[in-house]
C-alpha positions as a printed NumPy array, in Angstrom:
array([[126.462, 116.096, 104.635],
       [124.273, 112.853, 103.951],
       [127.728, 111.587, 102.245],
       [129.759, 111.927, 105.081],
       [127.365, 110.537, 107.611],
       [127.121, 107.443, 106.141],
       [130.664, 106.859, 105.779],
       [131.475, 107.944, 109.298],
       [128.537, 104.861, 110.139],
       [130.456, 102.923, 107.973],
       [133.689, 103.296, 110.391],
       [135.787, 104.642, 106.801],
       [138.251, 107.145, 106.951],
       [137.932, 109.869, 103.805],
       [141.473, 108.021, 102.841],
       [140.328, 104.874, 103.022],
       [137.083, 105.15 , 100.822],
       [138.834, 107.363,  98.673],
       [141.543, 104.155,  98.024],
       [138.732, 101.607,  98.098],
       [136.991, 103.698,  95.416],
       [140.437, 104.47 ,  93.327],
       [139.837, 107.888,  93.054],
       [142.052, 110.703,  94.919],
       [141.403, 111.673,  98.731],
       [140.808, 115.405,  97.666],
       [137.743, 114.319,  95.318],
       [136.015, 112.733,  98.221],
       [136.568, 115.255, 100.484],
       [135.519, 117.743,  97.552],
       [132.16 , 115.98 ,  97.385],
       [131.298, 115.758, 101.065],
       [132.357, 119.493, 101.465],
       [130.077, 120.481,  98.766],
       [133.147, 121.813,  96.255],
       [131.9  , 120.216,  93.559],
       [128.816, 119.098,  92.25 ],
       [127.929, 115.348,  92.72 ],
       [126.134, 113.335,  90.331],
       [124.556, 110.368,  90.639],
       [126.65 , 108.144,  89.168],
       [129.722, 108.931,  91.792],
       [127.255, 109.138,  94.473],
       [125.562, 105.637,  93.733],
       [129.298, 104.309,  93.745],
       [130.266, 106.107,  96.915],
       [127.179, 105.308,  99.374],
       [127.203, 101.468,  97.398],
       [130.49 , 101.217,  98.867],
       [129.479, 102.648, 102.694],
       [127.085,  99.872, 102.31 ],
       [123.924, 101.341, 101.585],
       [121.009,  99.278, 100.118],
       [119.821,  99.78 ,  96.716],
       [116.245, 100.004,  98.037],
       [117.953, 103.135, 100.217],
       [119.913, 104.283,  97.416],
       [117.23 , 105.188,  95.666],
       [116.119, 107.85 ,  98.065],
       [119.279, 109.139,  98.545],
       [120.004, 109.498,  95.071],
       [117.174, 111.876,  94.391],
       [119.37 , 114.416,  96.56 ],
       [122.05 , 114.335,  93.919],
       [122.609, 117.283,  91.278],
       [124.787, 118.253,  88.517],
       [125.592, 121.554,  89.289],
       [124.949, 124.581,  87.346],
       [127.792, 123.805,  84.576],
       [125.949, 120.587,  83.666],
       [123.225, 121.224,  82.408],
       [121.566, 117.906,  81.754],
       [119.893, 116.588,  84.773],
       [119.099, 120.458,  86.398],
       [118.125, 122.133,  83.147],
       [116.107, 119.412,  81.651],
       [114.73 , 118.375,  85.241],
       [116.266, 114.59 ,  84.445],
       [117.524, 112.237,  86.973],
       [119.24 , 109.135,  85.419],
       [116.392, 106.146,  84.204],
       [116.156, 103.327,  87.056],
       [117.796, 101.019,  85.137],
       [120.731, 102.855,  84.689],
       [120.823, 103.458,  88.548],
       [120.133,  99.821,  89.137],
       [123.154,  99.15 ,  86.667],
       [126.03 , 101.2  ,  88.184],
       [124.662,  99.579,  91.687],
       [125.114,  96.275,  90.486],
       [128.411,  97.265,  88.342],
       [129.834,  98.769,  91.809],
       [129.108,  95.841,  93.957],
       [129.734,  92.915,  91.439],
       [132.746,  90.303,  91.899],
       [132.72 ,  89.024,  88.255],
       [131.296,  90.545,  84.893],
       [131.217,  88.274,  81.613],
       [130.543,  90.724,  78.617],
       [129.034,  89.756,  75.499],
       [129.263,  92.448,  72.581],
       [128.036,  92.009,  68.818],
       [127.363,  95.623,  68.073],
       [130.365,  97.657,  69.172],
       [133.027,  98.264,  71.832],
       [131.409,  98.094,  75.579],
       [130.668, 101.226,  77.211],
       [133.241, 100.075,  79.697],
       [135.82 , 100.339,  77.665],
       [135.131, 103.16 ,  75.097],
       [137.472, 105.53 ,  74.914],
       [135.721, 109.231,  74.892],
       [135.691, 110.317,  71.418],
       [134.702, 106.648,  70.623],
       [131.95 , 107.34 ,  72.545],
       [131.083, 110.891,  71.38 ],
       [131.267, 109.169,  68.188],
       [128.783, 106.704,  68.546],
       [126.133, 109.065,  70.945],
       [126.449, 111.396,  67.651],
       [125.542, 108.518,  65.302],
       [123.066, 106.638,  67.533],
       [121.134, 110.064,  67.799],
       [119.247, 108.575,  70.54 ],
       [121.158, 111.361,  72.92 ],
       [119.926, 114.707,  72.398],
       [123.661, 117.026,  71.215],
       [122.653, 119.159,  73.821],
       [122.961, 116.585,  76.178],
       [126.122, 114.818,  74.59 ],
       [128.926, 116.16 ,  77.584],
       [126.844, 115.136,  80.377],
       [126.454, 111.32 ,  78.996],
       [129.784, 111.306,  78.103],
       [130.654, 111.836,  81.759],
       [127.892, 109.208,  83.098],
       [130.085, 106.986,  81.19 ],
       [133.683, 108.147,  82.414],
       [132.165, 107.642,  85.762],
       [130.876, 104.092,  85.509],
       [134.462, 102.991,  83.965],
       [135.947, 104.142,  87.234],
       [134.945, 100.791,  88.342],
       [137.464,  98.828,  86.088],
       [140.279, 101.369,  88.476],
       [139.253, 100.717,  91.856],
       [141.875,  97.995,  93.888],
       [139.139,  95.779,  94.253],
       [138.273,  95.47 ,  90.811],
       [135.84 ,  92.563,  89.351],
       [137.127,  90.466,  87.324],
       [136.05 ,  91.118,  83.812],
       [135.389,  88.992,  80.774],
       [134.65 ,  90.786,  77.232],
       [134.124,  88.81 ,  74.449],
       [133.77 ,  90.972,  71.247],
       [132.852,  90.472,  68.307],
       [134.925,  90.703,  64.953],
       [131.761,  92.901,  63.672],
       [131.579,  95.124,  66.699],
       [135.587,  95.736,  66.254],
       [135.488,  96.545,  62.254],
       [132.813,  98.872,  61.993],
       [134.013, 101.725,  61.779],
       [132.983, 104.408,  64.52 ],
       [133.492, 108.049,  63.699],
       [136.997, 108.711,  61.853],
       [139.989, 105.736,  61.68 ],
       [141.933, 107.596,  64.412],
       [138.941, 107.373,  66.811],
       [139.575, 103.446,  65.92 ],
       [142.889, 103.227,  66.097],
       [142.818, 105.113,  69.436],
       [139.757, 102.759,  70.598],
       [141.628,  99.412,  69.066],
       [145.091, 100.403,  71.435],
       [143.204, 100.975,  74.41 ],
       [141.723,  97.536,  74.275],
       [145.378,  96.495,  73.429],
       [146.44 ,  98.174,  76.5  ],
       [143.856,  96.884,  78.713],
       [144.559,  93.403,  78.024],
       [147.504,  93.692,  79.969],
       [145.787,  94.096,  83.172],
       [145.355,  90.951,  84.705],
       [141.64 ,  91.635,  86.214],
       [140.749,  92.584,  82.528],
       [139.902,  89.577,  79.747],
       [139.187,  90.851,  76.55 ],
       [138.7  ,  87.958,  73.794],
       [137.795,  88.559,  70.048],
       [135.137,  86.119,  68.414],
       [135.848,  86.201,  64.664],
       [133.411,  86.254,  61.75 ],
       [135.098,  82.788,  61.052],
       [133.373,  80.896,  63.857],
       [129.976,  80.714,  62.585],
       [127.026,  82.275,  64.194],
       [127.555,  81.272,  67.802],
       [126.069,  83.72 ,  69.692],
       [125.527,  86.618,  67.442],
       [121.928,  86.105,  67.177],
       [121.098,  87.966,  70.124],
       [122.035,  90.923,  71.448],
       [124.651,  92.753,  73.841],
       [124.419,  91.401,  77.501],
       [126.058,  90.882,  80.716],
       [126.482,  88.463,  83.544],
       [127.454,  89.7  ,  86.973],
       [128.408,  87.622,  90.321],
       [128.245,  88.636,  93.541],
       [129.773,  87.451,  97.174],
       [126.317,  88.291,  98.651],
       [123.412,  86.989,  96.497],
       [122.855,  85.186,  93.014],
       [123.789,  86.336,  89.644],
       [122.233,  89.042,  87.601],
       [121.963,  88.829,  83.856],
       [121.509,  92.399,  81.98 ],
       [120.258,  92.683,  78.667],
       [121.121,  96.042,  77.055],
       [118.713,  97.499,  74.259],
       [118.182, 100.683,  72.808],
       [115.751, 102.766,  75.02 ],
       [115.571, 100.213,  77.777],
       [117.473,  97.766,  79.602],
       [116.6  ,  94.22 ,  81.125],
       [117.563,  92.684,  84.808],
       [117.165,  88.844,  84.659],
       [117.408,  86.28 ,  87.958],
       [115.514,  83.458,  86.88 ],
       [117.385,  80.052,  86.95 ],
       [115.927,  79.562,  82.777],
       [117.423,  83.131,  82.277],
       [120.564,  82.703,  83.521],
       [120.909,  78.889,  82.15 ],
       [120.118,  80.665,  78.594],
       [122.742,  83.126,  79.103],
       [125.679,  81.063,  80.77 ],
       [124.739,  78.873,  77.19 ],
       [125.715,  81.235,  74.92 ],
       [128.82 ,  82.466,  77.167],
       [130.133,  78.541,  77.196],
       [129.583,  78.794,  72.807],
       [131.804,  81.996,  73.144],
       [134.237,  80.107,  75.339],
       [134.717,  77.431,  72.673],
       [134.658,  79.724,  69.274],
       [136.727,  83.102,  70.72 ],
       [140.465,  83.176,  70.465],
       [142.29 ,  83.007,  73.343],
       [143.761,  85.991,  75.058],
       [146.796,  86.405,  73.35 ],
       [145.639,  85.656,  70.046],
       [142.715,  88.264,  70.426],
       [145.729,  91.082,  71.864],
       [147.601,  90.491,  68.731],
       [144.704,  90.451,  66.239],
       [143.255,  93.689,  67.914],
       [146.845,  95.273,  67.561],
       [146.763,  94.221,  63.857],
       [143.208,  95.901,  63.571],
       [144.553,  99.069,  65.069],
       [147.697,  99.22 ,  62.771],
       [145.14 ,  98.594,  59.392],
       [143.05 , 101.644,  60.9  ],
       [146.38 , 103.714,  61.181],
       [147.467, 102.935,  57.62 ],
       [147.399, 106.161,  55.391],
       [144.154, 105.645,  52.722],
       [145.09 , 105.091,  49.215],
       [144.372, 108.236,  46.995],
       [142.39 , 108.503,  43.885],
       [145.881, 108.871,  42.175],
       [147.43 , 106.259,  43.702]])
């Protein structure tokens, strides 16, 4: 009910949301009817886009549920940690995102046994609670679908593209999606290689997001926590290291080939003992 009152104040048809958002008319209408269970990631993305404020957000939020088939936030009596709340509000309502990855391929862009993959080796996710992540995540790359898009700038790492996460068909299958998301033209995925020296791998993962409305946000993604930087030395720091990457990282179409050369090595049949 709370949904659908604040898109009717927002003057948006079901349709129209529903094609702002990219997703189908019949899943918005599913979630205002109370069909389905809404979490908090689709219902930070839906009442972002009515125009709430993330100071009202908040509130809101704390009405959304999984329902009784996931378990994570009802069972455990969990609600998603404020910075990931604050993320998917800033991911929703962001223009541009530059990307900086050293450690492994961007949530973003992980494809879902990638992900399962790297949850299981991180161990930082409880098993138990595995699915329901795994579906945070799916929901947060429904941003890279919507028409409206930002337009997104990943520079990764030759590191963070070699190491191998769970078995070499999760990587292949990773390696072609990143392949196949090149060719989108709101998408910019650029490989730095090992070659270029240590420009910018001393520091972590991060991201820089614009906005049409107010300044840009710098976040800082660590293990357990997560930063939000504004300051002017932050972000001068930051836009630093992304004009290093600029200079070092191959260009677009180099970085599509190489990744479709790192995908075919990953298909390639291992050599046996006898061989």
């Amino acid at each position: 009910m709370e949904l659908r009152r604040r898109r009717e104040a927002a003057n948006l048809l079901a349709y129209d949301l529903a094609h702002q958002l990219g997703w189908s008319a019949s899943k918005v209408s599913r979630m205002e009817n109370g069909a389905r269970g809404v979490s908090e990631v689709d219902a930070a993305i839906y009442l972002t886009f009515c125009g709430v404020r993330k100071e009202e957000l908040e509130e809101l939020l704390d009405l959304a549920r999984w329902d009784e088939n996931e378990t994570w936030l009802q069972e455990h009596g969990e609600r998603l940690p404020d910075e990931l709340r604050t993320l998917v509000y800033h991911e929703t309502t962001a223009t541009t995102m530059a990307y900086y990855q050293p450690l492994n391929v961007p949530g973003l862009l992980q494809t879902t046994d990638y992900a399962r993959a790297l949850f299981e080796f991180a161990q930082v996710v409880p098993p138990a609670r595995i699915p329901a992540a795994l579906q945070v995540r799916a929901e947060r790359q429904s941003v890279l679908r919507k028409p409206d898009s930002p337009q997104c700038l990943f520079y990764l790492h030759e590191t963070a593209l070699r190491s191998q996460v769970g078995n070499a068909q999760i990587m292949h299958e990773q390696l072609l999606q990143l392949v196949f998301l090149t060719a989108r033209p709101e998408i910019d995925i650029r490989v730095v290689p090992a070659s270029a020296g240590p420009h910018g791998a001393w520091g972590g993962p991060f991201m820089l997001m614009g906005y049409e409305t107010h300044g840009p946000v710098i976040y800082v993604e660590c293990l357990t926590t997560s930063l939000f930087l504004e300051k002017p030395r932050d972000l001068a720091a930051y836009k630093d290291v992304l004009s290093q990457l600029d200079l070092v990282a191959l260009d677009t179409g180099q970085s599509c080939e190489w990744l479709a050369n790192l995908a075919s090595d990953f298909d390639k049949p291992k050599a046996g003992p006898d061989a």
